Coordinates of C-alpha atoms in Angstrom, one line a residue:
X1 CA 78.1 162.0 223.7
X2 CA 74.6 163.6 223.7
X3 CA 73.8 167.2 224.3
X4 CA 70.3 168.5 224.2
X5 CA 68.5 171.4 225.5
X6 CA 65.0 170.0 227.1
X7 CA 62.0 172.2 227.3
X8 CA 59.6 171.7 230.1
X9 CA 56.2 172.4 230.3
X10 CA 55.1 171.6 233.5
X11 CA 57.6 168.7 235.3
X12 CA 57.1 167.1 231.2
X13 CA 59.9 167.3 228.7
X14 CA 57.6 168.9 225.9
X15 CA 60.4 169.5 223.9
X16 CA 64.0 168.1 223.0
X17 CA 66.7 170.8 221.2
X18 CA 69.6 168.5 219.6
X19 CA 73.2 170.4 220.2
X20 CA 76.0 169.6 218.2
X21 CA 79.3 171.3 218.9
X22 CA 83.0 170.9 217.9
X23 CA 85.9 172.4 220.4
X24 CA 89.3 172.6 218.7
X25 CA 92.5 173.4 220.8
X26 CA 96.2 173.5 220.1
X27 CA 96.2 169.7 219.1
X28 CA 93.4 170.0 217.3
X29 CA 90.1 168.6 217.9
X30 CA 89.9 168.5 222.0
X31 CA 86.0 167.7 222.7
X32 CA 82.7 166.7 221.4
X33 CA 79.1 166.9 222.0
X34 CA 76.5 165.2 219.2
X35 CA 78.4 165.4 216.2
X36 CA 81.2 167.2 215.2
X37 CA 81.3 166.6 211.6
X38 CA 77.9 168.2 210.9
X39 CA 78.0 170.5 208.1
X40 CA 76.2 173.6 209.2
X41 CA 75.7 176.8 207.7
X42 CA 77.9 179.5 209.8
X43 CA 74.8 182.3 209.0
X44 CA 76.4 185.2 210.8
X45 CA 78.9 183.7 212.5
X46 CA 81.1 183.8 209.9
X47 CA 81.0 187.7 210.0
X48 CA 84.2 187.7 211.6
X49 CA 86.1 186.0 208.7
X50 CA 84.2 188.1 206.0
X51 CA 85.1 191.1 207.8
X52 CA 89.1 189.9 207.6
X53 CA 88.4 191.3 203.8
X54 CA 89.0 194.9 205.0
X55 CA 92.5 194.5 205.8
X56 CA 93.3 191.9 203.5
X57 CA 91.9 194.5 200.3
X58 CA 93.6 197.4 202.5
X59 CA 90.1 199.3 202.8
X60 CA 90.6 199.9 206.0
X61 CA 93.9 202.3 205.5
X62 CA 92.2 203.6 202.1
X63 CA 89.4 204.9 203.6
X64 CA 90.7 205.5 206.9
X65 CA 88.2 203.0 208.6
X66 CA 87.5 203.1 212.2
X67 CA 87.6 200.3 214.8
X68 CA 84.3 200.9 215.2
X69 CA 83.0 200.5 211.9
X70 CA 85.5 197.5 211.6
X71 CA 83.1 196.0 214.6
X72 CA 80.3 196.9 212.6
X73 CA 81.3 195.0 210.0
X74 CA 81.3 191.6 212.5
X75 CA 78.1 192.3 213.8
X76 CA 74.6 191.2 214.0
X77 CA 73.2 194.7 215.0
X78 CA 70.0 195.3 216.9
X79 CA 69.6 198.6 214.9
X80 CA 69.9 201.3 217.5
X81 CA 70.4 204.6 216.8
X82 CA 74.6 204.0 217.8
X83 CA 74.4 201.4 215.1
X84 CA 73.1 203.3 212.4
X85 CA 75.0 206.3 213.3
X86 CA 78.1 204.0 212.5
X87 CA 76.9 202.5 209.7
X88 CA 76.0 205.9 207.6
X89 CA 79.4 207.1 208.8
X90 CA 80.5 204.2 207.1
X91 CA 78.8 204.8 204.0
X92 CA 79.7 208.0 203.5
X93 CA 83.5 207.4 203.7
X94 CA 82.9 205.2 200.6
X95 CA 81.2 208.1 198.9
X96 CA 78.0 205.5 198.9
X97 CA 74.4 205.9 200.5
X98 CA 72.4 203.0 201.6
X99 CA 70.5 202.8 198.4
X100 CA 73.9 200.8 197.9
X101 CA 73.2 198.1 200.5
X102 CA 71.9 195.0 199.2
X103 CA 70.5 193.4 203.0
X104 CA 67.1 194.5 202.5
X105 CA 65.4 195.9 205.3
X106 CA 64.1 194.6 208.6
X107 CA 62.8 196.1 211.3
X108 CA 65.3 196.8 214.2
X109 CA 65.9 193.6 217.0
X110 CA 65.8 196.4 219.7
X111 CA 62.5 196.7 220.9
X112 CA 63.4 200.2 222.1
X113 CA 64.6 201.1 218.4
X114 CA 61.7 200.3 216.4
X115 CA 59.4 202.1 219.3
X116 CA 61.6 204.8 218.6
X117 CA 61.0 204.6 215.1
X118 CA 57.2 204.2 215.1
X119 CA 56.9 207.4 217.2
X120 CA 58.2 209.1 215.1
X121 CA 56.0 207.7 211.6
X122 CA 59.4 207.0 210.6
X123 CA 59.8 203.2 208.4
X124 CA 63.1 201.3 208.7
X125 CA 65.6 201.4 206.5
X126 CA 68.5 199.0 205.4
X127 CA 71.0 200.9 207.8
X128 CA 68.0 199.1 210.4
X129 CA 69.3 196.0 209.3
X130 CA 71.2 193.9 211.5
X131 CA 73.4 192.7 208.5
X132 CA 74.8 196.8 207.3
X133 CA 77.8 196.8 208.7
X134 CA 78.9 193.7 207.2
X135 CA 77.7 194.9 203.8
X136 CA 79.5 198.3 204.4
X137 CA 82.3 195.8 204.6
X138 CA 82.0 194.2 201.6
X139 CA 81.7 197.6 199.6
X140 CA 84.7 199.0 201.1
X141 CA 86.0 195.5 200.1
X142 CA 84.8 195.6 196.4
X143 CA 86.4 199.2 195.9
X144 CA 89.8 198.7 197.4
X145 CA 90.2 195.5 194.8
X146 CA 89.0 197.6 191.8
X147 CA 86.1 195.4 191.5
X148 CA 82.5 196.9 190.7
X149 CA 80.4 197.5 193.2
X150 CA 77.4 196.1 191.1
X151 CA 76.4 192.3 192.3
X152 CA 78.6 192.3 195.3
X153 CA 76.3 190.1 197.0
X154 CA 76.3 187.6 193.8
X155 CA 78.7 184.2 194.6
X156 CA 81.3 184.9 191.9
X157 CA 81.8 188.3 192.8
X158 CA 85.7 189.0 193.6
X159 CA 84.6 190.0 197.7
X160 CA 82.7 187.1 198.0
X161 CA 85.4 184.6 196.2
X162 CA 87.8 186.0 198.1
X163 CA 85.5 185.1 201.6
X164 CA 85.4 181.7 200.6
X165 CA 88.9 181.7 199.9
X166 CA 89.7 182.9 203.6
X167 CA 87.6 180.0 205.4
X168 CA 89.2 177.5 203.3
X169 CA 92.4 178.7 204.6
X170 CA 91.6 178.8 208.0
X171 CA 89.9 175.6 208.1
X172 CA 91.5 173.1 205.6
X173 CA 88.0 172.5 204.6
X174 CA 86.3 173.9 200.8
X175 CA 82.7 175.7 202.2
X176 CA 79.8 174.4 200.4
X177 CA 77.9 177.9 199.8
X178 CA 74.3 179.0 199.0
X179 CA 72.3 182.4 199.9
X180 CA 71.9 184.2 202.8
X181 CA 68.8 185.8 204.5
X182 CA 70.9 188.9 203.4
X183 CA 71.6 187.8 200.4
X184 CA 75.4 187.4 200.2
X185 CA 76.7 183.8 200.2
X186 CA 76.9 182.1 203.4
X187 CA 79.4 179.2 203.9
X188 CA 78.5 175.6 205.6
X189 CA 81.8 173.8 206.7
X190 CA 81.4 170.8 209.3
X191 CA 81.6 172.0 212.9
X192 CA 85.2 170.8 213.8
X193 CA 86.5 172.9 210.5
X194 CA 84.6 175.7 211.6
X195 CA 86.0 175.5 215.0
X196 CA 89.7 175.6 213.7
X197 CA 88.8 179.1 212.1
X198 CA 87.2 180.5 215.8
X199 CA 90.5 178.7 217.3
X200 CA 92.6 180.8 215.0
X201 CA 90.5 183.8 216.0
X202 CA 91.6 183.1 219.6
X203 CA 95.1 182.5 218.4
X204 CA 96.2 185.0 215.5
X205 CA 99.7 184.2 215.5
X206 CA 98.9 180.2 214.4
X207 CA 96.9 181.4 211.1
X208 CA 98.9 181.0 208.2
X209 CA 101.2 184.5 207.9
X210 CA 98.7 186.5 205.7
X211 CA 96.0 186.2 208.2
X212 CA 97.9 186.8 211.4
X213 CA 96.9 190.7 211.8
X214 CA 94.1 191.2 210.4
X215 CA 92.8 188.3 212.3
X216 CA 94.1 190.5 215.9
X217 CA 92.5 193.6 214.3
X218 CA 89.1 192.1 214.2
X219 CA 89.2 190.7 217.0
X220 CA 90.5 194.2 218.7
X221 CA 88.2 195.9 217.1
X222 CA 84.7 193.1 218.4
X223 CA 86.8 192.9 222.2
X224 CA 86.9 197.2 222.4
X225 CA 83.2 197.4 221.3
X226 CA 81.2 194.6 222.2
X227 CA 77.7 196.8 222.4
X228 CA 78.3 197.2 218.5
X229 CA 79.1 193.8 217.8
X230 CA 75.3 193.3 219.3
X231 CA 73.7 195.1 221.3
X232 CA 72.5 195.9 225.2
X233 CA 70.8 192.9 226.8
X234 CA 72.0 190.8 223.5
X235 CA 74.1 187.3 224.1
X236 CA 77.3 188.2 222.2
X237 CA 77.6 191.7 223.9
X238 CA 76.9 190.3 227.4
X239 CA 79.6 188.0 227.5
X240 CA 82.2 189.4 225.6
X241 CA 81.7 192.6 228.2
X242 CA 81.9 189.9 230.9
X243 CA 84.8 187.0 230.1
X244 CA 87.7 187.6 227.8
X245 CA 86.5 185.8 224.9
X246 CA 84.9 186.6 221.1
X247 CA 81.5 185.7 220.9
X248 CA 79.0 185.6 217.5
X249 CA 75.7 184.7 216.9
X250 CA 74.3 183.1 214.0
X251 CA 71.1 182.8 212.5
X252 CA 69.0 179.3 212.8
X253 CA 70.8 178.3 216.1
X254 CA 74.4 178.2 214.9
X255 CA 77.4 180.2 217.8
X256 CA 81.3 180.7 217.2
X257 CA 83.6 180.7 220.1
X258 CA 87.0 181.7 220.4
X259 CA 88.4 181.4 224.1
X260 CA 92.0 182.6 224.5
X261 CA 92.0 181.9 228.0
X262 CA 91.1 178.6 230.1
X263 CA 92.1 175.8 231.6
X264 CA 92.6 173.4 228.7
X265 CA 94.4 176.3 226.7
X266 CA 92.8 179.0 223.7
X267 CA 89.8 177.1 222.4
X268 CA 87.8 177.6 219.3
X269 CA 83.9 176.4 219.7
X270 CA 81.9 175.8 216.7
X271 CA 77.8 175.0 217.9
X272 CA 74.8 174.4 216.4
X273 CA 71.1 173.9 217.1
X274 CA 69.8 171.2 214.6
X275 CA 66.3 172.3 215.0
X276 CA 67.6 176.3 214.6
X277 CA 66.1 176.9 218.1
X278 CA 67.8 180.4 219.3
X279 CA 66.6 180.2 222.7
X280 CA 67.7 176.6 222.9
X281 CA 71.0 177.4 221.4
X282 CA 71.7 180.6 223.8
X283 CA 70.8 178.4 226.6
X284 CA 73.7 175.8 225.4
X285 CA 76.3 178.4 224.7
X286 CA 76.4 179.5 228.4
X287 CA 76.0 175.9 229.8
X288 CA 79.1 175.2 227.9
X289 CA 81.0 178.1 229.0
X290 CA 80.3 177.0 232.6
X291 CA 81.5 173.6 231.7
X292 CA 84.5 175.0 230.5
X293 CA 85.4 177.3 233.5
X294 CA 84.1 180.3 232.5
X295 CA 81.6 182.4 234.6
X296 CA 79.8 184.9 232.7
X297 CA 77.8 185.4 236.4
X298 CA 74.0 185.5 235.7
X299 CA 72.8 185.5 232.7
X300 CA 68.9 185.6 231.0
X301 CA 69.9 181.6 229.8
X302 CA 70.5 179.6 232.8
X303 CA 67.3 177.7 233.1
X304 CA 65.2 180.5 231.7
X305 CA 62.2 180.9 232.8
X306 CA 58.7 179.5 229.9
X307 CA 55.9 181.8 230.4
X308 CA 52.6 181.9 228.6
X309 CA 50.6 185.1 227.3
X310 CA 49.4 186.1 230.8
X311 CA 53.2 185.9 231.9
X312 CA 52.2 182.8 233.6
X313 CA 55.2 180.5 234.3
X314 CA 54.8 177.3 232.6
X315 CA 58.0 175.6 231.9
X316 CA 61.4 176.4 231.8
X317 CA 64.4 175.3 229.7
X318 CA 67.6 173.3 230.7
X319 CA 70.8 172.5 229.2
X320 CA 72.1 168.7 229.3
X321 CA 75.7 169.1 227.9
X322 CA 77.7 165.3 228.2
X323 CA 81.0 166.3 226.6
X324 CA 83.7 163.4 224.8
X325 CA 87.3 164.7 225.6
X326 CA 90.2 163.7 223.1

């Protein structure tokens, strides 16, 4: 079946947002919507699986990591000044600086943040950027296996060999892999694979044995401290501070899933936007959740106001999710 998210201008469909999303369960692949063997880059949504690299190394005991900078490590940060506290922490337990990063700099998401920052004639830095936790994370990785720390971000770098090695365990599936918007290798897998690995997430003790902890750990770690994972007002720290699930964002309108709890059992979702509409995908994610039996309560995407540069409404956006069931 067709999903789509339609955007209105007026009473006019202006616009039509193609969702395709896989939904694995315990017998595999449970539901549909558009197609489920699209291969789709993971972007940040694969954060979770890269981070797994801290405890499969043993970084986290060697340099007596934190949950929080474990968290860190998962997230898509908006930059605040909680994030950046955690991510020079981090750092400086690796005896590193961020001079060592390799994300580049962006200004922060939070609106608040880079205010904060332009008061103050002060530029960003790459600690700003959304990707330096998961970077830390890769450096802590790179020095627990001996490796140099030099080209980390490069594809045949031992940390990033061993990331691809970790999603084609979880999903069965070998990632097809090109470069980031961070630079680091980002993995495409077809959505039903991809779910299988968010499934896993929502169900540690199914992963193959090596996997089984630090699989819980991360997802500890993203569960205790959501705003970290995110940020206030930001989609994967709203819900997971609402519904008992894991919740991450990707770049170009992909989403990862996993649901321990509902009615059809733990659940893994794997979604994407085909056009790489956020809002479109944002508006999906919580549509589906609903459809699955889980109330996040009110939310900035249900039926999200369109509003033009005078903050005239003008159109709105609506989820049309038409699910196939296994």
């Amino acid at each position: 079946m067709n999903a789509w998210v339609y955007a209105y201008r007026g009473q006019e469909v202006e616009n039509r947002h193609r969702i395709s999303l896989a939904i694995h369960g315990p017998e595999g692949l449970l539901a549909y919507a558009g197609n489920p063997g699209l291969w789709a880059y993971m972007r940040s949504s694969a954060k979770p699986f890269q981070a797994l690299a801290l405890f499969l190394t043993g970084a986290v005991e060697r340099f007596g990591l934190s949950e929080e900078e474990v968290a860190l490590a998962t997230a898509s940060h908006d930059g605040t000044e909680a994030h950046v506290a955690v991510a020079q922490g981090f750092l400086e337990k690796l005896g590193l600086g961020p001079e060592h990063l390799a994300c580049g700099v962006h200004p922060p998401f939070s609106k608040e943040a880079r205010k904060a920052l332009e008061a103050k004639g002060l530029d960003p830095t790459p600690l700003h950027h959304n990707c330096s936790g998961k970077h830390a994370g890769m450096l802590a990785a790179a020095l627990a296996l001996g490796a140099p720390i030099e080209g980390y971000e490069h594809p045949d770098h031992p940390v990033q060999r061993l990331n691809r090695k970790t999603l084609l365990d979880l999903t069965g599936a070998e990632p097809k892999a090109a470069t980031d918007g961070c630079s680091v290798p980002t993995f495409a897998l077809p959505l039903a694979r991809a779910a299988r690995a968010f499934y896993l997430l929502a169900r540690p003790e199914e992963a193959p044995p090596p996997y089984r902890e630090p699989l819980r750990r991360v997802g500890a770690a993203m569960r205790r401290h959501p705003a970290l994972v995110a940020g206030p007002g930001s989609i994967d720290t709203l819900l997971m501070e609402r519904l008992p699930l894991l919740a991450k964002r990707g770049a170009d309108g992909y989403y990862g899933l996993a649901l321990p709890e509902t009615s059809h059992g733990p659940l893994g979702v794997a979604l994407k936007a085909e056009d790489g509409a956020s809002q479109a995908r944002e508006v999906a994610v919580v549509a589906l959740l609903r459809l699955l039996g889980l109330d996040p309560g009110e939310t900035p995407w249900d039926r999200p106001l369109l509003r033009n540069h005078r903050g005239l409404e003008v159109g709105r956006l609506e989820a049309h999710l038409d699910l196939t069931w296994l």
